[in-house]
PDB file of C-alpha atoms and ligand atoms in Angstrom:
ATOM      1  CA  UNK A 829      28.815   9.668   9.686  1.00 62.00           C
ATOM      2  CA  UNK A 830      25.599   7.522  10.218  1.00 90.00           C
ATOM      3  CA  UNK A 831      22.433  10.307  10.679  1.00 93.00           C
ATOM      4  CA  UNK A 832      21.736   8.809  14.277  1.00 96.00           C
ATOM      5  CA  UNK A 833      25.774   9.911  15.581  1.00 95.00           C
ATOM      6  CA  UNK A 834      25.079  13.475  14.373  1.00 95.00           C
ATOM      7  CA  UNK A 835      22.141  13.685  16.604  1.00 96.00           C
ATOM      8  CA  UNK A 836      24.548  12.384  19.546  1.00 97.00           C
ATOM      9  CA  UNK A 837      27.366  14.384  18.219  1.00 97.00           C
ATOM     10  CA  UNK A 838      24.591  17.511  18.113  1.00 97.00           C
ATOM     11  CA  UNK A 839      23.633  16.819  21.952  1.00 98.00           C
ATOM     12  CA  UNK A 840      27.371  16.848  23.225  1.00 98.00           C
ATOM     13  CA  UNK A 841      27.491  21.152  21.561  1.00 98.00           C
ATOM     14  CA  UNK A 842      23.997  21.893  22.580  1.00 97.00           C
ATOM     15  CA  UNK A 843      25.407  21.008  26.327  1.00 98.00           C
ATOM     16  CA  UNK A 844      28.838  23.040  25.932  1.00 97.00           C
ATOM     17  CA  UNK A 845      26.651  25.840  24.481  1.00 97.00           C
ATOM     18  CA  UNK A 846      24.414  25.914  27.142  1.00 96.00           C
ATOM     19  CA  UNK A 847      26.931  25.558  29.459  1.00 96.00           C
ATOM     20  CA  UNK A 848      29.623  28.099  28.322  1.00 97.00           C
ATOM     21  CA  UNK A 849      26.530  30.479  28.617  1.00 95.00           C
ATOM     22  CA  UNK A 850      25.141  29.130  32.172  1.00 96.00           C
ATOM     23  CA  UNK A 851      27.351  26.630  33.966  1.00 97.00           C
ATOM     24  CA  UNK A 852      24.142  25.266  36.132  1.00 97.00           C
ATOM     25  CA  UNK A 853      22.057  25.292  33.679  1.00 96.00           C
ATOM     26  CA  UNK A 854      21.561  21.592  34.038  1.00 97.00           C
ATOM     27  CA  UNK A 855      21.874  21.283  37.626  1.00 97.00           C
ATOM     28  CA  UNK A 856      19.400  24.099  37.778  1.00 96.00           C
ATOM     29  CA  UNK A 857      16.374  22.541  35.155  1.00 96.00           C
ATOM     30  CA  UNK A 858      17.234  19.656  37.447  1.00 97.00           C
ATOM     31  CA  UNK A 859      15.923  20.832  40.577  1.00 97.00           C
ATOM     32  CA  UNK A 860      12.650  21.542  39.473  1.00 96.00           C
ATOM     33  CA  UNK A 861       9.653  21.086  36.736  1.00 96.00           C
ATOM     34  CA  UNK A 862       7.357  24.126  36.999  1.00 97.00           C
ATOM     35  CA  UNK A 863       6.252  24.549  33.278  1.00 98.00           C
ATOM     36  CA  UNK A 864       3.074  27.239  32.408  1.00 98.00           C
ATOM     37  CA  UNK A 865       2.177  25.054  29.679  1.00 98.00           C
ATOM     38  CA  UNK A 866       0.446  22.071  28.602  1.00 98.00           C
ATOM     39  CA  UNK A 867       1.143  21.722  24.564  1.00 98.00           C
ATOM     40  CA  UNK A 868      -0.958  19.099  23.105  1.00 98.00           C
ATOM     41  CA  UNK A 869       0.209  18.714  19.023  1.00 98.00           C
ATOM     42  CA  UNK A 870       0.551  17.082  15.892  1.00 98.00           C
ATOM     43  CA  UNK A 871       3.713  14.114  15.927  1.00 98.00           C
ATOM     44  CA  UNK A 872       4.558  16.083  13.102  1.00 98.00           C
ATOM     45  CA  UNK A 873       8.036  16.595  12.963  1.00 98.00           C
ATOM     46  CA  UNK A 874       7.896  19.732  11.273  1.00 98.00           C
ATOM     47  CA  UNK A 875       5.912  21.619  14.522  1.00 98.00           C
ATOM     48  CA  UNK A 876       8.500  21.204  17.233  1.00 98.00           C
ATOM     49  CA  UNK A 877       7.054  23.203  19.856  1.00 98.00           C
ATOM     50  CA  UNK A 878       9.724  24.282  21.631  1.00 98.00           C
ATOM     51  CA  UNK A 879      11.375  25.597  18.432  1.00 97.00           C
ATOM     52  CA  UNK A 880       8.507  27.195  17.431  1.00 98.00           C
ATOM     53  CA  UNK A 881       7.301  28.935  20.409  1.00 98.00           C
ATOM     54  CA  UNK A 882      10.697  30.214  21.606  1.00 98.00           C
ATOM     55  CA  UNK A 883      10.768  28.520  24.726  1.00 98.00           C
ATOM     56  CA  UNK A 884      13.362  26.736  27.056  1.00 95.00           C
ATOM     57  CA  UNK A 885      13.348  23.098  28.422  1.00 96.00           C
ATOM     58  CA  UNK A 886      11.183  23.704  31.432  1.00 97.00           C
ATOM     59  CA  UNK A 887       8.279  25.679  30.264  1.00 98.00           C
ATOM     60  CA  UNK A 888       6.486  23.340  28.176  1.00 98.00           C
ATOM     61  CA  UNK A 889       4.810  19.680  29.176  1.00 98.00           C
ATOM     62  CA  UNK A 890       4.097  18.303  25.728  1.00 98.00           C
ATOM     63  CA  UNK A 891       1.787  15.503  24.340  1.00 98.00           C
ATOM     64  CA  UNK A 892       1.857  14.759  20.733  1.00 98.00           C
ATOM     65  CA  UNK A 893      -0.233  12.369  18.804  1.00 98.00           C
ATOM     66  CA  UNK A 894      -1.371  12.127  15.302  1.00 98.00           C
ATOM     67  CA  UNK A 895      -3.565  15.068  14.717  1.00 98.00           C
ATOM     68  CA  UNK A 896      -3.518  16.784  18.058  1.00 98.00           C
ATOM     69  CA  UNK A 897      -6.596  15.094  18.951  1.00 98.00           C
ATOM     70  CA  UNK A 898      -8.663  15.143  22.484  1.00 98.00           C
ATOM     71  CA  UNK A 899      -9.988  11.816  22.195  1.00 98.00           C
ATOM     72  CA  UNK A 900     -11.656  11.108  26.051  1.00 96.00           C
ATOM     73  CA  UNK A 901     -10.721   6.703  26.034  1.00 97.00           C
ATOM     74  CA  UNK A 902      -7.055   7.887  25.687  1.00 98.00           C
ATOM     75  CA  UNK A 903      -5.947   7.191  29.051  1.00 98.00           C
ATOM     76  CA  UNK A 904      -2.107   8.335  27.933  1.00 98.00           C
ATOM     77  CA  UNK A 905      -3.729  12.164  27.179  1.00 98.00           C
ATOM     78  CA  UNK A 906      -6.027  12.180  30.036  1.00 98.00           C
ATOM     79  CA  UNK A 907      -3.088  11.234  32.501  1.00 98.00           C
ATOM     80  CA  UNK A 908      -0.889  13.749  30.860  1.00 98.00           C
ATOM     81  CA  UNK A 909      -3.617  16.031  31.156  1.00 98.00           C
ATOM     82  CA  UNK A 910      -4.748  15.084  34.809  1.00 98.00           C
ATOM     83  CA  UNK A 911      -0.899  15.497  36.177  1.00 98.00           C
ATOM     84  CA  UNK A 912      -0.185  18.541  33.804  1.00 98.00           C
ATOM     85  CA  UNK A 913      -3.351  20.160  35.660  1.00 98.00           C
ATOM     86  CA  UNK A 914      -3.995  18.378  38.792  1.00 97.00           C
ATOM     87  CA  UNK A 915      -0.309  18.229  40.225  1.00 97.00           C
ATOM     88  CA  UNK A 916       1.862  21.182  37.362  1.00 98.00           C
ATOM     89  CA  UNK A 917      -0.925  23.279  37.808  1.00 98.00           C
ATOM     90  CA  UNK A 918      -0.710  24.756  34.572  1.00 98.00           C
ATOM     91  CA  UNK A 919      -1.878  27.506  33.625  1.00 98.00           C
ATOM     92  CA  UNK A 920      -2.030  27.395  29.940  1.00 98.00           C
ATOM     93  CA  UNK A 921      -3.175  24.664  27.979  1.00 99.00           C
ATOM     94  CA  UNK A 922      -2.456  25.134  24.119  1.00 98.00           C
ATOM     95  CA  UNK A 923      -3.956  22.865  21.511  1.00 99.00           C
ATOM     96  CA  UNK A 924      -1.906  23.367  18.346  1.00 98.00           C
ATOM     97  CA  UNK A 925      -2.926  22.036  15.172  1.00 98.00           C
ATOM     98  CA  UNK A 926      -0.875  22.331  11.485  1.00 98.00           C
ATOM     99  CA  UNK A 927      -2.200  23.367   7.610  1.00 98.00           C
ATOM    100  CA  UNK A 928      -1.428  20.903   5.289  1.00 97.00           C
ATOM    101  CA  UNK A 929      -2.116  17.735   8.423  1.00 98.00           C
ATOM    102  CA  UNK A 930      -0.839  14.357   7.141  1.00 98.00           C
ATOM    103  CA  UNK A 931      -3.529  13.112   9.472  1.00 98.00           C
ATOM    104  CA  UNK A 932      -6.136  15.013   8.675  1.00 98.00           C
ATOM    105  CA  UNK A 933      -5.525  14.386   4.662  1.00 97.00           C
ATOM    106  CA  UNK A 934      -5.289  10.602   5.335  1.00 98.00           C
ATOM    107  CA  UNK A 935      -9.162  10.990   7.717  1.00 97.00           C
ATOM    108  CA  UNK A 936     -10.901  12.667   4.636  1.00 96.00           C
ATOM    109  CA  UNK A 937      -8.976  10.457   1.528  1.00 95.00           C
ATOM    110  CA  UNK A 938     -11.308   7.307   2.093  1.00 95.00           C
ATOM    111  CA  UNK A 939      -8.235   5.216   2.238  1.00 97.00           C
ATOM    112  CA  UNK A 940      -7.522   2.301   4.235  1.00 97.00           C
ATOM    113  CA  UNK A 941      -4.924   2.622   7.028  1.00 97.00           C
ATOM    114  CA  UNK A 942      -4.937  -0.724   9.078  1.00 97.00           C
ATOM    115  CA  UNK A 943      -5.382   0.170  12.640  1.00 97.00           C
ATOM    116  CA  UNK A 944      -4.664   3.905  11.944  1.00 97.00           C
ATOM    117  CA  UNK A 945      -8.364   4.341  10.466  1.00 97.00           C
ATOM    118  CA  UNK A 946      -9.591   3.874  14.257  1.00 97.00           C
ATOM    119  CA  UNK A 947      -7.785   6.880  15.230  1.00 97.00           C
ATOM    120  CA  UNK A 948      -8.805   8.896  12.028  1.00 97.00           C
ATOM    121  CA  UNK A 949     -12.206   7.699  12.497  1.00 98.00           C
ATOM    122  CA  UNK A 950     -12.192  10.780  15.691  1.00 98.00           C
ATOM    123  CA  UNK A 951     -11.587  13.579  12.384  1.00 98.00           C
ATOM    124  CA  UNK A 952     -13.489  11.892  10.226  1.00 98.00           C
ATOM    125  CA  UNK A 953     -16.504  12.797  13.006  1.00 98.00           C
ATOM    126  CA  UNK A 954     -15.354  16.637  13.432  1.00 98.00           C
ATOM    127  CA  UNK A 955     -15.729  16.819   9.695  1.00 98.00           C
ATOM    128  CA  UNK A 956     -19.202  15.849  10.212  1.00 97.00           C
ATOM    129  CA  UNK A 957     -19.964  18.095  12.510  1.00 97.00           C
ATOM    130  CA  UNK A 958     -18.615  21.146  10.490  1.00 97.00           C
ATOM    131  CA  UNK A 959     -19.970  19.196   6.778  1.00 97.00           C
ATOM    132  CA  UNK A 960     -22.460  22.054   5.559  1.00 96.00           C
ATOM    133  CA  UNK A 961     -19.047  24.426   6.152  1.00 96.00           C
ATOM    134  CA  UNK A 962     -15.985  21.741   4.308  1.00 97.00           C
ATOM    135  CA  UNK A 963     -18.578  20.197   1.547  1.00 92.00           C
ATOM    136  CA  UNK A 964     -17.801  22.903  -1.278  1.00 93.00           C
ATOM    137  CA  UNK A 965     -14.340  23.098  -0.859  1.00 96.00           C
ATOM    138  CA  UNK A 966     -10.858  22.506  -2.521  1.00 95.00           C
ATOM    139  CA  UNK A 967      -9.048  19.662  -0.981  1.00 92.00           C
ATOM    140  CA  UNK A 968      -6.507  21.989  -0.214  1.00 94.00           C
ATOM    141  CA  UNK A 969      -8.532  24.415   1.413  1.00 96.00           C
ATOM    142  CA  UNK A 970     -10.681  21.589   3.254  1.00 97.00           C
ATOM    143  CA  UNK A 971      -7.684  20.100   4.575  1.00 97.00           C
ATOM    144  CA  UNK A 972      -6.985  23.393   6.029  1.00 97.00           C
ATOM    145  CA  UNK A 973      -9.987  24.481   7.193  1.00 98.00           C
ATOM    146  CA  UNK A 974     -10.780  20.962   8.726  1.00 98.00           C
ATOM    147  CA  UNK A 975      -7.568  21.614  10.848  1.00 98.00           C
ATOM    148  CA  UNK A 976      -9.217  24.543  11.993  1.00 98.00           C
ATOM    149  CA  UNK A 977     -12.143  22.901  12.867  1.00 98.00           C
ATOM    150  CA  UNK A 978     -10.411  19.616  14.587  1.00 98.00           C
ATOM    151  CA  UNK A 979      -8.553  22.069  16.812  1.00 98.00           C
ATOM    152  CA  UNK A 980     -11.272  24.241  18.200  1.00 98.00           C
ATOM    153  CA  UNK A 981     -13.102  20.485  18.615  1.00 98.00           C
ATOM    154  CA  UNK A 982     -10.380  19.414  20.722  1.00 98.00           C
ATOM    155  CA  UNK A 983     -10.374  22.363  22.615  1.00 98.00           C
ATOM    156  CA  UNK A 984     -13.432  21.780  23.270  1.00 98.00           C
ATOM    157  CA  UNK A 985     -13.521  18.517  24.354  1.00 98.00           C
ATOM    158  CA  UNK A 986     -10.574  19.158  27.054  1.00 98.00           C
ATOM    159  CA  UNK A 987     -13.210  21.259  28.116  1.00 98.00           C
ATOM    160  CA  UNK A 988     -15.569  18.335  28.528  1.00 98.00           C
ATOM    161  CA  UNK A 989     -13.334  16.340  30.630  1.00 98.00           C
ATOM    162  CA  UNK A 990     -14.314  16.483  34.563  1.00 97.00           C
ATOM    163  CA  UNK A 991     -10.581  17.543  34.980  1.00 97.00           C
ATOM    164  CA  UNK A 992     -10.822  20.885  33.748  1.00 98.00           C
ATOM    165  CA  UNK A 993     -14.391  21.521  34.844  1.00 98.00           C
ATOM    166  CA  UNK A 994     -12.807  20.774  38.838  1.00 97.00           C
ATOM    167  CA  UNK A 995     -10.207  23.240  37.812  1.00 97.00           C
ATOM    168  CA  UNK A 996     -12.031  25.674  36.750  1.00 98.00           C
ATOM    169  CA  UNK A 997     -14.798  25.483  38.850  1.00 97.00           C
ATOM    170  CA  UNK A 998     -12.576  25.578  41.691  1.00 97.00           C
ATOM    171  CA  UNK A 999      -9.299  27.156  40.674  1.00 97.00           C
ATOM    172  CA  UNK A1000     -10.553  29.472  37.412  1.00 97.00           C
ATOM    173  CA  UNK A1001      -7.793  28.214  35.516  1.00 98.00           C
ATOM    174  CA  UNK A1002      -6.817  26.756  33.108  1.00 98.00           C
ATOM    175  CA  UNK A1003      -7.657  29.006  30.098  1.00 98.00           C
ATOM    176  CA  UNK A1004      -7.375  26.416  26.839  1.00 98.00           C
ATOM    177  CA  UNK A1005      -6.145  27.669  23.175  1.00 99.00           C
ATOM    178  CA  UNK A1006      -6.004  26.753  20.146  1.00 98.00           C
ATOM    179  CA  UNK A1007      -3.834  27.574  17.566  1.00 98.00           C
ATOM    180  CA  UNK A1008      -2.729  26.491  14.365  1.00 98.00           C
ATOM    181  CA  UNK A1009       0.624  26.452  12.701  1.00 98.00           C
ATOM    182  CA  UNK A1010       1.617  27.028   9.145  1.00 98.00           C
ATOM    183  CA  UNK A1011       4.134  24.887   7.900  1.00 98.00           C
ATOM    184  CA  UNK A1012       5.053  27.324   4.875  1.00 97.00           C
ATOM    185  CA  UNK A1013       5.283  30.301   7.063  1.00 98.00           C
ATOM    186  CA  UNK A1014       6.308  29.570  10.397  1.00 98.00           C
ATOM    187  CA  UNK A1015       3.259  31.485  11.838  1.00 98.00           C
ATOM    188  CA  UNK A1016       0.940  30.823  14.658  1.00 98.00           C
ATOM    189  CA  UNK A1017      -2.584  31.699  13.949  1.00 98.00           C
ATOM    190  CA  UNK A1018      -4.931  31.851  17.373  1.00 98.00           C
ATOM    191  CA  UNK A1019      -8.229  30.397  16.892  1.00 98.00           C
ATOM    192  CA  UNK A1020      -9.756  30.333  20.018  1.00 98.00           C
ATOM    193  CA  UNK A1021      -9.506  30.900  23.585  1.00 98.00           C
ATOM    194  CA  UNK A1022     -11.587  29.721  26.430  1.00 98.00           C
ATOM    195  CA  UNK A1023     -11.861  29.573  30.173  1.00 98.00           C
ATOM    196  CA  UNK A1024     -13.985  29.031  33.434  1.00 98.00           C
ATOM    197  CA  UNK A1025     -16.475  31.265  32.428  1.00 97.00           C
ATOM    198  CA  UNK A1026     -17.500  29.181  28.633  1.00 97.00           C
ATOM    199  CA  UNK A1027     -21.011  27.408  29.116  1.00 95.00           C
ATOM    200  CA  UNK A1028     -20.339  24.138  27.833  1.00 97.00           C
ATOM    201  CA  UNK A1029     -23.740  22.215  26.809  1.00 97.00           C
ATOM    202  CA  UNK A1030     -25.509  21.382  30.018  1.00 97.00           C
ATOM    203  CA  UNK A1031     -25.479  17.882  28.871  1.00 98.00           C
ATOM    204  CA  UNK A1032     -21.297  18.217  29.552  1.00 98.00           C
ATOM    205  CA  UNK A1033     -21.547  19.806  32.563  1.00 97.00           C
ATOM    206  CA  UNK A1034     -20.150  17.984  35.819  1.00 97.00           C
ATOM    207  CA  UNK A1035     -22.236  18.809  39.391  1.00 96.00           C
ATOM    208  CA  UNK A1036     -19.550  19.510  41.494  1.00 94.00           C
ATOM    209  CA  UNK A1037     -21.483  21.022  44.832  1.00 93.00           C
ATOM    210  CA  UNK A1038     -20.743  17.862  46.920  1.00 93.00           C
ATOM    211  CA  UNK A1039     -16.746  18.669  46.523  1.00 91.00           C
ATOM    212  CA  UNK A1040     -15.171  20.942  48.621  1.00 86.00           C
ATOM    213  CA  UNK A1041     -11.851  21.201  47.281  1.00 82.00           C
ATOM    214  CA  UNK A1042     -10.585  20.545  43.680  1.00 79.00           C
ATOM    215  CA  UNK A1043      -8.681  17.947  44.611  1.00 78.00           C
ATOM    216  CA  UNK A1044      -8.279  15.171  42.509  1.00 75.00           C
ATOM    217  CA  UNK A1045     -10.714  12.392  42.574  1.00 63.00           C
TER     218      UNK A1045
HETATM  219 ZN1   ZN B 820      -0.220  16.799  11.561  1.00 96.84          ZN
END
Protein backbone atom coordinates (compact mmCIF):
# COMPACT_ATOMS: atom_id res chain seq x y z
CA UNK A 1 0.00 0.00 0.00
CA UNK A 2 1.31 3.55 -0.94
CA UNK A 3 2.45 5.36 2.73
CA UNK A 4 -0.20 8.23 2.06
CA UNK A 5 -3.46 5.29 2.02
CA UNK A 6 -2.22 4.03 5.41
CA UNK A 7 -2.60 7.41 6.84
CA UNK A 8 -6.31 7.42 5.30
CA UNK A 9 -6.72 3.83 6.11
CA UNK A 10 -5.32 4.92 9.89
CA UNK A 11 -8.07 7.84 10.09
CA UNK A 12 -11.10 5.50 9.14
CA UNK A 13 -9.92 3.10 12.90
CA UNK A 14 -9.01 6.14 14.84
CA UNK A 15 -12.90 7.20 14.10
CA UNK A 16 -14.43 3.58 14.89
CA UNK A 17 -12.18 3.64 17.99
CA UNK A 18 -13.29 6.73 19.14
CA UNK A 19 -16.56 6.01 18.35
CA UNK A 20 -17.09 2.44 19.74
CA UNK A 21 -15.84 4.23 22.98
CA UNK A 22 -18.09 7.58 22.65
CA UNK A 23 -20.66 7.57 19.87
CA UNK A 24 -20.79 11.68 19.90
CA UNK A 25 -17.61 12.09 20.23
CA UNK A 26 -17.50 13.93 16.95
CA UNK A 27 -20.71 15.59 17.08
CA UNK A 28 -19.67 16.67 20.52
CA UNK A 29 -15.80 18.29 19.62
CA UNK A 30 -18.08 19.74 16.97
CA UNK A 31 -20.12 21.95 18.94
CA UNK A 32 -17.50 23.76 20.46
CA UNK A 33 -13.59 24.93 20.58
CA UNK A 34 -12.75 25.85 24.18
CA UNK A 35 -9.02 24.72 24.39
CA UNK A 36 -6.73 25.89 27.78
CA UNK A 37 -3.85 25.98 25.62
CA UNK A 38 -1.90 27.83 23.20
CA UNK A 39 1.19 25.37 22.07
CA UNK A 40 3.64 27.20 20.06
CA UNK A 41 6.53 24.36 18.74
CA UNK A 42 9.09 23.07 16.66
CA UNK A 43 7.54 21.58 12.89
CA UNK A 44 9.43 18.82 14.07
CA UNK A 45 7.72 15.81 13.45
CA UNK A 46 9.10 14.01 16.19
CA UNK A 47 7.28 16.57 19.05
CA UNK A 48 3.64 16.02 18.25
CA UNK A 49 2.07 17.80 20.95
CA UNK A 50 -0.88 16.20 21.39
CA UNK A 51 0.94 12.84 21.65
CA UNK A 52 3.22 14.07 23.90
CA UNK A 53 1.23 15.93 26.34
CA UNK A 54 -1.61 13.40 26.65
CA UNK A 55 -4.24 15.48 25.49
CA UNK A 56 -7.50 15.20 23.34
CA UNK A 57 -8.50 17.13 20.12
CA UNK A 58 -9.97 20.16 21.80
CA UNK A 59 -7.55 21.21 24.39
CA UNK A 60 -4.73 22.38 22.45
CA UNK A 61 -4.56 25.46 19.68
CA UNK A 62 -1.19 24.77 18.11
CA UNK A 63 1.31 26.86 16.00
CA UNK A 64 4.38 25.25 14.76
CA UNK A 65 7.22 26.76 12.89
CA UNK A 66 10.81 25.99 12.51
CA UNK A 67 12.32 26.44 15.88
CA UNK A 68 9.38 27.49 17.95
CA UNK A 69 10.29 30.96 17.45
CA UNK A 70 8.34 34.36 18.65
CA UNK A 71 9.42 36.41 15.90
CA UNK A 72 7.03 39.91 16.30
CA UNK A 73 6.74 40.65 11.87
CA UNK A 74 5.08 37.16 11.79
CA UNK A 75 1.66 38.20 11.28
CA UNK A 76 0.57 34.20 11.00
CA UNK A 77 1.90 33.81 14.99
CA UNK A 78 0.66 37.06 16.13
CA UNK A 79 -2.94 36.29 14.68
CA UNK A 80 -2.78 32.86 16.12
CA UNK A 81 -1.71 34.40 19.16
CA UNK A 82 -4.20 37.45 19.14
CA UNK A 83 -7.39 34.94 18.53
CA UNK A 84 -5.86 32.14 20.83
CA UNK A 85 -5.87 35.04 23.60
CA UNK A 86 -8.13 37.73 22.58
CA UNK A 87 -11.26 35.57 21.49
CA UNK A 88 -10.07 31.40 23.18
CA UNK A 89 -9.09 33.13 26.08
CA UNK A 90 -6.51 30.83 26.94
CA UNK A 91 -5.21 30.35 29.75
CA UNK A 92 -1.98 28.66 29.16
CA UNK A 93 0.40 29.52 26.67
CA UNK A 94 3.30 26.85 26.34
CA UNK A 95 6.40 27.51 24.30
CA UNK A 96 8.01 24.12 23.68
CA UNK A 97 11.31 23.79 22.29
CA UNK A 98 13.37 20.21 21.40
CA UNK A 99 17.33 18.96 22.23
CA UNK A 100 19.01 18.02 19.34
CA UNK A 101 16.83 21.22 17.03
CA UNK A 102 17.40 20.71 13.27
CA UNK A 103 16.86 24.44 13.28
CA UNK A 104 18.82 25.47 15.76
CA UNK A 105 21.95 23.19 14.40
CA UNK A 106 21.41 24.62 10.87
CA UNK A 107 21.38 28.77 12.78
CA UNK A 108 24.84 28.03 14.46
CA UNK A 109 26.58 25.69 11.34
CA UNK A 110 27.44 28.90 9.18
CA UNK A 111 25.81 27.24 6.28
CA UNK A 112 23.86 28.67 3.61
CA UNK A 113 20.11 27.90 3.50
CA UNK A 114 18.51 30.07 0.66
CA UNK A 115 15.67 31.91 2.15
CA UNK A 116 15.73 29.72 5.33
CA UNK A 117 18.90 31.77 6.68
CA UNK A 118 16.32 34.81 7.17
CA UNK A 119 14.42 32.84 9.57
CA UNK A 120 17.60 31.36 11.32
CA UNK A 121 19.02 34.71 11.33
CA UNK A 122 16.16 35.25 14.67
CA UNK A 123 18.55 32.16 16.64
CA UNK A 124 21.45 33.16 15.34
CA UNK A 125 20.61 36.64 17.53
CA UNK A 126 19.48 34.64 20.84
CA UNK A 127 22.86 33.00 20.59
CA UNK A 128 24.27 36.35 20.83
CA UNK A 129 22.61 37.34 23.51
CA UNK A 130 23.50 34.22 25.67
CA UNK A 131 27.45 34.10 23.72
CA UNK A 132 29.67 34.49 27.01
CA UNK A 133 27.29 31.27 28.26
CA UNK A 134 27.38 28.82 24.52
CA UNK A 135 31.15 30.03 23.48
CA UNK A 136 33.04 27.07 25.37
CA UNK A 137 30.88 24.46 24.54
CA UNK A 138 30.51 21.06 22.66
CA UNK A 139 28.37 21.36 19.65
CA UNK A 140 26.30 18.93 21.15
CA UNK A 141 25.86 20.53 24.29
CA UNK A 142 25.53 24.13 22.57
CA UNK A 143 22.90 22.91 20.43
CA UNK A 144 21.16 21.97 23.51
CA UNK A 145 21.69 24.57 25.64
CA UNK A 146 20.94 27.17 22.80
CA UNK A 147 17.43 25.45 22.72
CA UNK A 148 17.19 26.34 26.15
CA UNK A 149 18.03 29.67 25.64
CA UNK A 150 15.80 30.27 22.26
CA UNK A 151 12.84 29.07 24.31
CA UNK A 152 12.97 31.19 27.39
CA UNK A 153 13.73 34.14 24.49
CA UNK A 154 10.56 33.39 22.94
CA UNK A 155 8.82 33.33 25.98
CA UNK A 156 9.88 36.29 26.48
CA UNK A 157 9.13 38.02 23.60
CA UNK A 158 5.27 36.81 23.67
CA UNK A 159 5.65 38.73 26.62
CA UNK A 160 6.65 41.80 24.67
CA UNK A 161 3.77 41.76 22.40
CA UNK A 162 0.92 44.46 23.40
CA UNK A 163 -1.42 41.34 23.29
CA UNK A 164 -0.38 39.78 26.33
CA UNK A 165 0.51 42.95 28.20
CA UNK A 166 -3.69 43.95 27.58
CA UNK A 167 -4.27 40.53 28.94
CA UNK A 168 -2.52 40.62 31.64
CA UNK A 169 -2.86 43.94 32.62
CA UNK A 170 -6.44 43.56 32.43
CA UNK A 171 -7.35 39.91 32.74
CA UNK A 172 -4.01 38.48 34.84
CA UNK A 173 -3.77 35.76 32.53
CA UNK A 174 -2.17 34.27 30.51
CA UNK A 175 0.74 32.67 32.45
CA UNK A 176 3.49 31.69 29.46
CA UNK A 177 5.92 28.45 29.73
CA UNK A 178 8.47 27.13 28.39
CA UNK A 179 9.51 23.83 28.12
CA UNK A 180 11.71 21.71 26.30
CA UNK A 181 11.38 18.22 24.98
CA UNK A 182 13.88 15.45 24.70
CA UNK A 183 13.72 13.55 21.72
CA UNK A 184 15.72 10.48 23.29
CA UNK A 185 13.61 10.38 26.33
CA UNK A 186 10.26 11.48 25.81
CA UNK A 187 10.54 13.98 28.76
CA UNK A 188 9.37 17.47 29.27
CA UNK A 189 11.77 19.61 31.08
CA UNK A 190 10.06 23.15 32.45
CA UNK A 191 12.25 26.02 32.04
CA UNK A 192 10.38 28.83 32.90
CA UNK A 193 7.18 30.23 33.87
CA UNK A 194 5.89 33.71 33.82
CA UNK A 195 2.84 35.86 34.30
CA UNK A 196 1.19 39.36 34.92
CA UNK A 197 3.25 40.08 37.65
CA UNK A 198 7.11 39.70 35.47
CA UNK A 199 8.59 43.34 34.97
CA UNK A 200 9.48 43.27 31.50
CA UNK A 201 12.20 46.12 30.61
CA UNK A 202 10.42 49.42 30.84
CA UNK A 203 11.53 50.01 27.37
CA UNK A 204 8.76 46.91 26.49
CA UNK A 205 6.25 48.08 28.49
CA UNK A 206 2.82 49.22 26.81
CA UNK A 207 0.83 52.39 28.75
CA UNK A 208 -2.39 51.07 28.87
CA UNK A 209 -4.30 53.77 31.37
CA UNK A 210 -6.33 55.31 28.47
CA UNK A 211 -8.11 51.65 27.93
CA UNK A 212 -10.81 50.68 29.88
CA UNK A 213 -11.41 47.28 28.89
CA UNK A 214 -8.96 44.69 27.37
CA UNK A 215 -10.64 44.53 24.46
CA UNK A 216 -8.94 44.10 21.43
CA UNK A 217 -7.61 47.01 19.59
ZN1 LIG B 1 13.20 21.61 16.01
Amino acid sequence: MESYKNLLHANKIWVDRHIKNDPSFFENLAKDHKPEFLWIGCSDSRVPAERITGTQPGELFVHRNIANMVVNTDVNMLSVLQFAVDFLKVNHIIVCGHYGCGGIQAAISHRRYGLLNKWLRNIKDVYRLHQAELENLSEHELTNRLAEFNVVEQVYNLAKTSIIQRAWHFEKRPLIHGWVYGLDTGLLKDIIMIGHETQLDPIYQFDFSDLKTGNPD
